[in-house]
Coordinates of C-alpha atoms and ligand atoms in Angstrom, one line a residue:
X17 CA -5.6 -17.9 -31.6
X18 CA -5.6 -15.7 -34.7
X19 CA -6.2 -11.9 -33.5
X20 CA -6.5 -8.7 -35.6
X21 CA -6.2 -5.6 -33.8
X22 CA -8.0 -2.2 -35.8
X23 CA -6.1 0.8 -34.4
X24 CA -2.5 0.9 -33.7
X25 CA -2.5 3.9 -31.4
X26 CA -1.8 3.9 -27.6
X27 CA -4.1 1.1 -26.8
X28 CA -4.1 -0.7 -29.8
X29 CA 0.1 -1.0 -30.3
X30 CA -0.1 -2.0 -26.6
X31 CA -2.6 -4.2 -26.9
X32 CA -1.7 -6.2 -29.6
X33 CA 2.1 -6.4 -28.7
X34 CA 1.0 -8.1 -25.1
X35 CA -1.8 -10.6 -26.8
X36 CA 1.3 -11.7 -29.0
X37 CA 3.4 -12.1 -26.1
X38 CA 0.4 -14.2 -24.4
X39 CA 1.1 -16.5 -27.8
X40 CA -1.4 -15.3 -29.6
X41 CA -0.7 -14.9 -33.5
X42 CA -1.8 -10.7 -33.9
X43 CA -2.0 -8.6 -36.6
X44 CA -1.9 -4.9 -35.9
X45 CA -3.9 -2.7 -38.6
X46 CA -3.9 0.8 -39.0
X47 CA -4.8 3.4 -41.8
X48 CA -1.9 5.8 -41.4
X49 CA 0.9 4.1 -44.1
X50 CA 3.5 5.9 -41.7
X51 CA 2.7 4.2 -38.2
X52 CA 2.8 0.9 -40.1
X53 CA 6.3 1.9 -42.2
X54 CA 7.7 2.7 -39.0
X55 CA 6.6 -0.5 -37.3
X56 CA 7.6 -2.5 -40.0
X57 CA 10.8 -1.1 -39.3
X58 CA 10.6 -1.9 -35.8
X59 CA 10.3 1.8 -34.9
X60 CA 7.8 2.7 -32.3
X61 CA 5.7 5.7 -33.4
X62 CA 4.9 6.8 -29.6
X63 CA 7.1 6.7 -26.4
X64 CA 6.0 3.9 -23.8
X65 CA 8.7 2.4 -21.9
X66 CA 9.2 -1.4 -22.5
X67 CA 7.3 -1.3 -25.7
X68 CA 10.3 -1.4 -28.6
X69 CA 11.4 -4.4 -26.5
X70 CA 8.2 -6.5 -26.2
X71 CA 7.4 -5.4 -29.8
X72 CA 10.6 -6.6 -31.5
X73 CA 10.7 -10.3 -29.2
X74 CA 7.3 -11.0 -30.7
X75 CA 8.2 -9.8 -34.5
X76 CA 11.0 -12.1 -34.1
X77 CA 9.1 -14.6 -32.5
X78 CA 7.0 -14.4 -35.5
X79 CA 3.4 -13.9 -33.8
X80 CA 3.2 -10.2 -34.5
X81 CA 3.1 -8.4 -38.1
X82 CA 1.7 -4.9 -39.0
X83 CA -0.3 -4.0 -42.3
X84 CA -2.4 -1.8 -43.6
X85 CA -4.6 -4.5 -45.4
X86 CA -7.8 -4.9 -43.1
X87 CA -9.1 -7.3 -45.0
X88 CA -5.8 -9.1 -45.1
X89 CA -5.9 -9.0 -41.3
X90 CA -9.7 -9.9 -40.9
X91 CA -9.0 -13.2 -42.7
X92 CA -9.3 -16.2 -40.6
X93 CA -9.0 -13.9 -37.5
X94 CA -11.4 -15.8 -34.4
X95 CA -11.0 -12.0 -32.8
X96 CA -11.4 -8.5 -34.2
X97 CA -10.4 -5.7 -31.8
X98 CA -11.3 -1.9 -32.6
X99 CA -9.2 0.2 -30.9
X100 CA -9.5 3.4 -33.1
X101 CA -9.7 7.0 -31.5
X102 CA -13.2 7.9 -29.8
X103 CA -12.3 11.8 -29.6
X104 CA -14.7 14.0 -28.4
X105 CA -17.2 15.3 -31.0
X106 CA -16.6 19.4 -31.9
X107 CA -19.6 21.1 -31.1
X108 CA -21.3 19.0 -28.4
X109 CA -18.8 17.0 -25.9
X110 CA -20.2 13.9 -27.4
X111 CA -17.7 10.8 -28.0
X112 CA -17.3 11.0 -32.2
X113 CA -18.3 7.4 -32.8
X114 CA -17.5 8.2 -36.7
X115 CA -13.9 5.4 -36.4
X116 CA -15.6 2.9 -34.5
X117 CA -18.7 2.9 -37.0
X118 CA -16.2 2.9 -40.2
X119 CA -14.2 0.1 -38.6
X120 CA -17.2 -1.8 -38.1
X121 CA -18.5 -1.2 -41.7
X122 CA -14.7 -2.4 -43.0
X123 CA -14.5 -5.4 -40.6
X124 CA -18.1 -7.0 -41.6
X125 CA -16.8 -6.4 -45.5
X126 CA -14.0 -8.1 -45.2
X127 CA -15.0 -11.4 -42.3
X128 CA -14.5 -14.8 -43.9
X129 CA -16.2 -16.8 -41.1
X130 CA -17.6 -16.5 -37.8
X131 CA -15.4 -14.0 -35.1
X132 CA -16.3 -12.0 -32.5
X133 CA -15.8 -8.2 -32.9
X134 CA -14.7 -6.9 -29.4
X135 CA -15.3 -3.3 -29.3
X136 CA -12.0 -1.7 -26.7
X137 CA -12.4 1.9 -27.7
X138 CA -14.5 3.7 -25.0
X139 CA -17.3 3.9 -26.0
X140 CA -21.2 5.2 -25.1
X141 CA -23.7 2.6 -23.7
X142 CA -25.0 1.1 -26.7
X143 CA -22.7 1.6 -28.9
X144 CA -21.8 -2.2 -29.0
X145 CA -25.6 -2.6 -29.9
X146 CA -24.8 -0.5 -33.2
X147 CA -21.5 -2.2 -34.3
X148 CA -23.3 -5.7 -33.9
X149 CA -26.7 -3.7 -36.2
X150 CA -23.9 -2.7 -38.7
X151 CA -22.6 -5.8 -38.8
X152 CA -25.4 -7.7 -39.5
X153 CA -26.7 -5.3 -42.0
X154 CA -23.5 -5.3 -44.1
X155 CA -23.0 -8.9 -43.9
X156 CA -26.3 -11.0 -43.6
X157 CA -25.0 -13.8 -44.1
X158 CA -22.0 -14.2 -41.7
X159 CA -22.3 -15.4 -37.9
X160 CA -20.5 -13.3 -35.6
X161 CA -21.0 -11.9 -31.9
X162 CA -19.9 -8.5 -30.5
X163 CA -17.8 -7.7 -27.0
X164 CA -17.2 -5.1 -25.4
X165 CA -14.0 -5.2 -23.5
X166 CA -13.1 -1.5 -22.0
X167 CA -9.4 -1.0 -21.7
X168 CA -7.9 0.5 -18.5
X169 CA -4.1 0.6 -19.3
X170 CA -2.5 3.9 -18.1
X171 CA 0.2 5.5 -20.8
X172 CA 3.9 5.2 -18.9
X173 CA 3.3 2.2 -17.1
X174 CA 0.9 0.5 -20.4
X175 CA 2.6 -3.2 -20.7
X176 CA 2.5 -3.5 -16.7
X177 CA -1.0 -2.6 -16.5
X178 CA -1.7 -4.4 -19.4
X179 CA 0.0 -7.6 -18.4
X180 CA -0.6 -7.1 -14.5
X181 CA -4.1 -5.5 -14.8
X182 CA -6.6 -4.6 -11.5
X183 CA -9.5 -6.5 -13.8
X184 CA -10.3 -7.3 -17.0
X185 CA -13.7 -6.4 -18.2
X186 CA -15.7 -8.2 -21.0
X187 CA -19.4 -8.1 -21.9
X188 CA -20.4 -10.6 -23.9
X189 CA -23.6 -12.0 -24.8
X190 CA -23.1 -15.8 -25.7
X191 CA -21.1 -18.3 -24.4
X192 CA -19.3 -19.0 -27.6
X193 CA -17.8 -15.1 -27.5
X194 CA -17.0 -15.8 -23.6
X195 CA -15.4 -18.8 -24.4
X196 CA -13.1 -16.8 -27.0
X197 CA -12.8 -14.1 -25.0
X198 CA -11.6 -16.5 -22.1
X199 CA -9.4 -18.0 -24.2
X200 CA -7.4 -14.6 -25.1
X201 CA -7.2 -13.8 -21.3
X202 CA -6.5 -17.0 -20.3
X203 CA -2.8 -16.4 -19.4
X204 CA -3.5 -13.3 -17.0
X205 CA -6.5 -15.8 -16.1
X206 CA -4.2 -18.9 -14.7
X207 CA -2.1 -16.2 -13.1
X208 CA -5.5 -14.7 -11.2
X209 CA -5.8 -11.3 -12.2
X210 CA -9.7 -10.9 -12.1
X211 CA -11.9 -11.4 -15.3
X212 CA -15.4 -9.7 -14.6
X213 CA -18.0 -11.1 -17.4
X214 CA -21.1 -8.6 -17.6
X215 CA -23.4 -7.7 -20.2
X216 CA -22.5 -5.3 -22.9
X217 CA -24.1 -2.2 -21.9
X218 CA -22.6 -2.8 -17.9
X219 CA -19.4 -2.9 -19.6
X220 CA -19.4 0.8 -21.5
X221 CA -20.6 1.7 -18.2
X222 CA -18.1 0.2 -16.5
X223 CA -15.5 2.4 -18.2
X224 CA -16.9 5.4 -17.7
X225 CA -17.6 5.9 -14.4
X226 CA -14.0 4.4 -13.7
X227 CA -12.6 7.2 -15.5
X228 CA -15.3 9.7 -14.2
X229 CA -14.5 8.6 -10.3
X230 CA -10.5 9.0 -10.9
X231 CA -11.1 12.3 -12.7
X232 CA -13.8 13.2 -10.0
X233 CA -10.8 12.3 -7.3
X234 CA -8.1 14.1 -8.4
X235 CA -10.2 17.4 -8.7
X236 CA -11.0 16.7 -5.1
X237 CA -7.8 16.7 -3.9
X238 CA -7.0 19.9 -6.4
X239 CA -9.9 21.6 -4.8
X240 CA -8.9 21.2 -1.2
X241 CA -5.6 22.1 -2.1
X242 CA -6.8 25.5 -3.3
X243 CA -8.4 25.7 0.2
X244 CA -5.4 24.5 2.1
X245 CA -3.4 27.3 0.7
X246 CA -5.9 29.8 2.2
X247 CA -6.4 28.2 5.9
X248 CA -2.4 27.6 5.8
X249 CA -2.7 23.6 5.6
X250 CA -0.6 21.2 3.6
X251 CA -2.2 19.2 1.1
X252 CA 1.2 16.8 1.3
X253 CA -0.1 16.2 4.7
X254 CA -3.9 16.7 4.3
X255 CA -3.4 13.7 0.9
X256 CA -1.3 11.5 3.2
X257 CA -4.0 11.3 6.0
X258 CA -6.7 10.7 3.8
X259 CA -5.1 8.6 1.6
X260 CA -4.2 5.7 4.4
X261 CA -7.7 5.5 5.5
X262 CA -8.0 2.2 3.3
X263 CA -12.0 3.4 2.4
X264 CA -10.3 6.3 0.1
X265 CA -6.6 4.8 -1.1
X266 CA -3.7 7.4 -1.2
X267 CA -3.5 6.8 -5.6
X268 CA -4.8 10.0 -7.2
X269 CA -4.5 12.4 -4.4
X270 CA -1.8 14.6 -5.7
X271 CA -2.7 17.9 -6.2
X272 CA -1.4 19.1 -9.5
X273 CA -2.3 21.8 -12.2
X274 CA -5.5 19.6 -13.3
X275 CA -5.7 16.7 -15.4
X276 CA -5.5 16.4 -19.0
X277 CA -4.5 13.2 -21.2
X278 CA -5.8 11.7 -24.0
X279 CA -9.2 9.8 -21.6
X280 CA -10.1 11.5 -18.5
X281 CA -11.3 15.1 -20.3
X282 CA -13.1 13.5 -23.5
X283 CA -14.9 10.7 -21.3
X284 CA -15.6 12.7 -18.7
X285 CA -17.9 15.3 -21.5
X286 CA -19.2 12.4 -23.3
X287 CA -20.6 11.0 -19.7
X288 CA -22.0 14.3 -19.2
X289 CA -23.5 14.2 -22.3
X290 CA -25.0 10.8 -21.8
X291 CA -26.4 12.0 -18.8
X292 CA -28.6 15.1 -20.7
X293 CA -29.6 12.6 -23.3
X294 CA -30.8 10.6 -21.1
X295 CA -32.6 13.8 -18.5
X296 CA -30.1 12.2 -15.8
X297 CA -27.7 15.0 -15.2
X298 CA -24.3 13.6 -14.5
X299 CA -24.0 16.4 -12.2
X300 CA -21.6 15.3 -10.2
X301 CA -19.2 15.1 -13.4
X302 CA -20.0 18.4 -15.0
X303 CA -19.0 20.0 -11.6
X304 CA -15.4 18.1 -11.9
X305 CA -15.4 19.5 -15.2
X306 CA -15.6 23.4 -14.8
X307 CA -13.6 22.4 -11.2
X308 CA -10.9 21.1 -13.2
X309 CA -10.8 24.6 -16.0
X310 CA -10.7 26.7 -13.0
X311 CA -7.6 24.8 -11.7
X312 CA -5.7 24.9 -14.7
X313 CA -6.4 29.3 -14.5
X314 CA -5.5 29.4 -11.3
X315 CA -2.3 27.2 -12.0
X316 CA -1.6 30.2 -14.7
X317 CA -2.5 33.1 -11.8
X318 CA -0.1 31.6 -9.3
X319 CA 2.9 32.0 -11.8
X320 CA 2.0 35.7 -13.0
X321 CA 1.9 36.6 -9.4
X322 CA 5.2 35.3 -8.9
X323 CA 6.4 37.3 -11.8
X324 CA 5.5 40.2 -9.5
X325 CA 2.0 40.7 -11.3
X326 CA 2.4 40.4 -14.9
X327 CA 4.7 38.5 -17.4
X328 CA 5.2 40.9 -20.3
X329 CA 9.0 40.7 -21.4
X330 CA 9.9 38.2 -18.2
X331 CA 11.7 35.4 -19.4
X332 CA 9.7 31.3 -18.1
X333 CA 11.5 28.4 -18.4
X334 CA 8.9 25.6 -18.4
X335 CA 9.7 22.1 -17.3
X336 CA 7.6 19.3 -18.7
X337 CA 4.8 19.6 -21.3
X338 CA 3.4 16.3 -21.9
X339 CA 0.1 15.6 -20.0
X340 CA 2.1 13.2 -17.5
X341 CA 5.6 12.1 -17.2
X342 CA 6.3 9.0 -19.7
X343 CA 4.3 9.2 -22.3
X344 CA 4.9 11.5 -25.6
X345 CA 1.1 12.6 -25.3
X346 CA 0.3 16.0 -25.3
X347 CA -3.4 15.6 -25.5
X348 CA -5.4 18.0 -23.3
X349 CA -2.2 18.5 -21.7
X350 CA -2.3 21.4 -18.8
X351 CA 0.8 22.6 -20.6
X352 CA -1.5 23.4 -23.4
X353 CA -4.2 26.1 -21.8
X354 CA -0.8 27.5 -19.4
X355 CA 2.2 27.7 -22.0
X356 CA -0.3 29.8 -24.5
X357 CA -1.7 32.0 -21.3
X358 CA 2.1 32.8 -20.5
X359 CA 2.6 33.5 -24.4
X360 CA 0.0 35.4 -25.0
X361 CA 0.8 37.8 -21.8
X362 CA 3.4 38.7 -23.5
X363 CA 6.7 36.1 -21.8
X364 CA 9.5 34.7 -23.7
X365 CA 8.8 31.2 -22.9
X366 CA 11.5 28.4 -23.0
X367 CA 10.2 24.9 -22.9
X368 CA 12.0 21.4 -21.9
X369 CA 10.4 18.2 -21.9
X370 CA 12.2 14.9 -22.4
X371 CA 9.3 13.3 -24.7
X372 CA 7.2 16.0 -25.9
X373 CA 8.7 18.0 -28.3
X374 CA 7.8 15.9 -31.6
X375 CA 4.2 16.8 -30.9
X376 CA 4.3 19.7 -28.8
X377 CA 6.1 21.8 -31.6
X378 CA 3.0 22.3 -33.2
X379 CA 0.7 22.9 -30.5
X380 CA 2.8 25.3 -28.4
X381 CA 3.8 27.8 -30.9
X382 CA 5.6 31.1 -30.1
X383 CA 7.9 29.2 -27.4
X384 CA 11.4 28.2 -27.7
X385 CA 12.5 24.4 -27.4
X386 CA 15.5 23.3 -25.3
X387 CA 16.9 20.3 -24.4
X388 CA 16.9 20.8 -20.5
X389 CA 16.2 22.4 -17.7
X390 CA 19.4 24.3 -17.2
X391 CA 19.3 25.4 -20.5
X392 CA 15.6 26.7 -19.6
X393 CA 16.4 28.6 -16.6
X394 CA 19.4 30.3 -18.1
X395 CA 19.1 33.8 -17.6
X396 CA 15.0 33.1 -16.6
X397 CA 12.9 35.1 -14.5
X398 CA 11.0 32.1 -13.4
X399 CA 11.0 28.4 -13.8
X400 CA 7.8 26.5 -13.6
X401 CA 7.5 22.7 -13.4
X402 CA 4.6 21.3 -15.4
X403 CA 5.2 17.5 -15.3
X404 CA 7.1 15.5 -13.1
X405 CA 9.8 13.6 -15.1
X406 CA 12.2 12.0 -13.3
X407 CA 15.0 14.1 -14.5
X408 CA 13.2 17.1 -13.2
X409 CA 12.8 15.6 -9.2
X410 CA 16.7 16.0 -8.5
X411 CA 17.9 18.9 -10.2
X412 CA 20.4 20.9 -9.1
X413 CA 18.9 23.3 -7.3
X414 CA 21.6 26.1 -6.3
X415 CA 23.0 25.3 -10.9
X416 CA 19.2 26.6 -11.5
X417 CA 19.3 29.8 -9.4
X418 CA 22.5 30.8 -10.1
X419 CA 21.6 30.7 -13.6
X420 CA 18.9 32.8 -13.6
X421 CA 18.1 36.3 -13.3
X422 CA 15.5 36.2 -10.4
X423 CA 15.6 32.3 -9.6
X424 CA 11.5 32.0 -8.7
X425 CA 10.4 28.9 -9.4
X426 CA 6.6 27.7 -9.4
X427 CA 6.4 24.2 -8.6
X428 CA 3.2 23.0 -10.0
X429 CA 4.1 19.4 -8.6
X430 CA 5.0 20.1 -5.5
X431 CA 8.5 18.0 -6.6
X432 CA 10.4 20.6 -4.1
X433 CA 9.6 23.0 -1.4
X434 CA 10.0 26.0 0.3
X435 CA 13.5 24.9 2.1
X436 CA 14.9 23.3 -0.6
X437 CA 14.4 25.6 -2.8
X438 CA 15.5 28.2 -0.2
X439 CA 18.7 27.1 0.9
X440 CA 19.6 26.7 -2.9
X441 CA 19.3 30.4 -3.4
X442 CA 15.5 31.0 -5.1
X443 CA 14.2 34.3 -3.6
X444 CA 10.6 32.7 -4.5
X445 CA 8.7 29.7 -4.4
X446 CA 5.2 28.7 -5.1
X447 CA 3.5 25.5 -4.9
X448 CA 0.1 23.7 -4.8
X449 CA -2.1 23.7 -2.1
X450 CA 1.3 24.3 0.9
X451 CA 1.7 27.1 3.3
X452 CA 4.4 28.7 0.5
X453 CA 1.1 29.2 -1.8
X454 CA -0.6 31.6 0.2
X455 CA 0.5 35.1 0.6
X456 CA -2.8 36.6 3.1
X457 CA -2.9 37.8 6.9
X458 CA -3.8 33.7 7.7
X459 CA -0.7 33.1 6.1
X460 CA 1.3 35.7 7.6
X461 CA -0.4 34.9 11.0
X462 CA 1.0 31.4 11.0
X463 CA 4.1 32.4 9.8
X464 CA 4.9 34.4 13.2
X465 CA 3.4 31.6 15.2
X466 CA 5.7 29.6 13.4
X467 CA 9.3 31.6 14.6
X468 CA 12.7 30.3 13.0
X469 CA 10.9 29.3 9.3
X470 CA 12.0 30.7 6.7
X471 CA 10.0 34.0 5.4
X472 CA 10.6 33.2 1.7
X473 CA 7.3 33.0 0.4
X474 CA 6.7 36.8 1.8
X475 CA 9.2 37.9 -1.3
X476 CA 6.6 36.3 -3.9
Ligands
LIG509 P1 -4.9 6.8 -30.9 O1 -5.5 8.0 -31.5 O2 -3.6 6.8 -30.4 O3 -5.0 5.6 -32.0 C1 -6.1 5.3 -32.8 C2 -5.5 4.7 -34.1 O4 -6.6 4.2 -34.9 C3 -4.8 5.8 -35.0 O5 -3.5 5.3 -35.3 C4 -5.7 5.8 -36.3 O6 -4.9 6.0 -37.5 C5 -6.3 4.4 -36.3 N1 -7.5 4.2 -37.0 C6 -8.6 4.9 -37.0 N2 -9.6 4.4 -37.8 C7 -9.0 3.3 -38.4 C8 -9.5 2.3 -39.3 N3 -10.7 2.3 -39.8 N4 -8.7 1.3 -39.6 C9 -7.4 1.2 -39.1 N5 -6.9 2.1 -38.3 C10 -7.7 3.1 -37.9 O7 -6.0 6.4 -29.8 P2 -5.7 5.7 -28.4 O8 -5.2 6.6 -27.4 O9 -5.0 4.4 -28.6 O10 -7.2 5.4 -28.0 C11 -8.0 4.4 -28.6 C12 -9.2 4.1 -27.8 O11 -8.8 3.6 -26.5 C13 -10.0 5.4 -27.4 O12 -11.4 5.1 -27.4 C14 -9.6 5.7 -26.0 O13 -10.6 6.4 -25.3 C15 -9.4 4.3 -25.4 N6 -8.4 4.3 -24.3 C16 -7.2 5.0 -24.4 C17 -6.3 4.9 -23.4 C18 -5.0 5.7 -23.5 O14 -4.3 5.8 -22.4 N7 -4.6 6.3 -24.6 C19 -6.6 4.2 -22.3 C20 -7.7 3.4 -22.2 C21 -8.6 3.5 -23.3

């Protein structure tokens, strides 16, 4: 089958590398002249692991190819993808619909014969309905069907999820489209990964309050966290015992410094926004929203308290900027509201992060780039560890503090602990939502209950 892919971002590069591998013949299309240089030269413009391998077998193979030419692409094509950005719209937390629209509008201009537009951006309920009215205004005369096929690939692990997926979604509204659509799926199909067929609107839907439940889960487990650290709890513990209860699943139940990323923030304030439009308050959602802001501030108080109340002139190493450990994206990245808090009270900040520094240069400005995490704590009043890379989960503990002028370290994944971290020589650490995090009378209470533990988080 003959597939054009519109988009060759995250999901799009993914997408069309794996239908190539399924045999398909794809061709990936994007605007940017760069992205499409670079693949042509069988350069990857992101970082996903697997993907420079998968993409080169298939070039060679000779199913995949990369242009700029839409039309080109469109040509004979049975299926159109649009995977082009749906960022949220400035001013009102809607999904800007502006790419999908355009790509729509340049798809109907340039079809040949009948194909079916599948739609894998994430999109609002209806919007399907408008790509198939653009469609059919532009081009009269051509017979075509729309899908709408949500994607649920997670950056880092994209080609697994992709090829190994939970479920594939696709809502489609005749049987010729299912039959193509079947037909593109069929390998993970034969292999009995699920295909759920639903109508189109069912399908946007679908997407949504996926993304919306996982969101809505992880601030869950960030909010009991918080009160963990004042009733002297462990949210290690507290995750682990919910998380077995098969009803609630131990994925997502690692308390962190909030989520961020490129889907969970935008989708989550467009579903809000459907909501009001609708006079169905997504209330539920706008709570996990504000939830998840307040996190990220209190992420930023923790680490001035452990700079003893302030961080004017105190040297920070940060470990880990990108919203989540392999991927190069730095959208809505935690990194992104705590780096600039840090700056802007006045710390020399000193950032690592194996992936992130091609985009992050721009966004975090005022810091200074290393290349790792010794070279960040060198001389540092603090360390604090943003994402969890693997190279940052067995550092050398006792290196680190001897390197540094006070070794504190705020462990914002709780990667480490308390005794770890003690017995390596840090005077100081603080984590999320663990006894160490908490420096009141409970705390102090439990701590003489508990005699023979270490007293360390009492320096903080
Ligand atoms: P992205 O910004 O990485 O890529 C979008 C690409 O589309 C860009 O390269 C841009 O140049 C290109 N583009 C825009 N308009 C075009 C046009 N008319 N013709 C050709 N190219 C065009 O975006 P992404 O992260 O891949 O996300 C794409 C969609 O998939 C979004 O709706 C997103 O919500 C959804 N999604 C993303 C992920 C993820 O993990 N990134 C996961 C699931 C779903």
């Amino acid at each position: 089958m003959k597939i054009a892919v519109i988009g060759t971002g995250y999901v799009g590069l993914v997408s069309g590398v794996c239908f190539s591998d399924f045999g398909h013949e794809v061709v990936c299309v994007d605007k940017n002249p760069e992205k499409i240089s670079m693949l042509e030269a069988g350069r990857i413009p992101i970082y996903e692991p697997g993907l420079d391998a998968l993409l080169s077998t298939n070039v060679e193979a000779g199913r995949l190819s990369f242009t700029t030419d839409l039309r080109a692409a469109v040509d004979g094509a049975e299926a159109i993808f649009i995977a082009v950005g749906t960022p949220t719209r400035r001013g009102d937390g809607h999904a800007d619909l502006t790419y999908v629209f355009a790509a729509a509008e340049e798809i109907a201009r340039a079809l040949t014969g009948y194909a079916v537009i599948v739609t894998k951006s994430t999109v609002p309920v209806g919007t399907n309905r408008k790509v198939a009215a653009i469609v059919r205004t532009t081009r009269p005369d051509i017979d075509f069907d729309v899908a709408s096929n949500p994607e649920f690939l997670r950056e880092g692990a994209a080609i697994d999820d992709f090829m190994r997926p939970d479920r594939v979604v696709v809502g489609v509204e005749s049987d010729r489209a299912k039959g193509v659509m079947g037909s593109i799926y069929r390998p993970l199909f034969l292999r009995d990964f699920p295909i759920v067929y639903t109508d189109l609107e069912s399908a946007e839907m679908i997407k949504y309050a996926a993304n919306a439940f996982l969101a809505t889960k992880i601030t869950f487990i960030n909010e009991i966290a918080a009160l963990c650290e004042r009733v002297g709890a462990d949210i290690k513990a507290v995750a682990r015992g919910m998380g077995l209860d098969n009803r609630i699943g131990n994925k997502f139940l690692h308390a962190g410094p909030g989520y961020g990323g490129s889907c969970f923030p935008k989708d989550t304030s467009a579903l809000a926004r459907i909501g009001q439009d609708h006079a169905c308050p997504m209330q539920i959602t706008e709570t996990v929203m504000k939830v998840n802001d307040a996190v990220k501030r209190r992420m930023i108080d923790k680490i001035i308290d452990l700079c003893g109340g302030s961080v004017n002139g105190k040297t920070i190493g940060v470990l880990g900027v990108t919203f989540k450990p392999d991927t190069d994206d730095m959208r809505e990245a935690p990194s992104l509201t705590i780096v600039p808090a840090l700056v802007g009270g006045g710390a020399k900040v000193r950032v690592t992060d194996p992936q992130g520094r091609r985009e992050g240069e721009a966004l975090l400005p005022g810091v200074t780039w290393v290349d790792d995490a010794y070279s960040a704590a060198q001389d540092a009043d603090a360390i604090v560890i943003l994402t969890q890379w693997n190279e940052f989960r067995a550092l050398d503990l006792s290196r680190l503090a001897k390197s540094m002028t006070t070794p504190k370290m705020a462990d914002l994944r709780n990667i480490y602990s308390e005794e770890d971290t003690g017995a390596a020589g840090f005077t100081a650490y603080v984590s999320v939502g663990r006894r160490d995090s908490f420096k009141g009378e409970l705390f102090q209470q439990s701590q003489e209950a508990r005699p023979g533990r270490s007293s360390l988080s009492g320096t903080v």
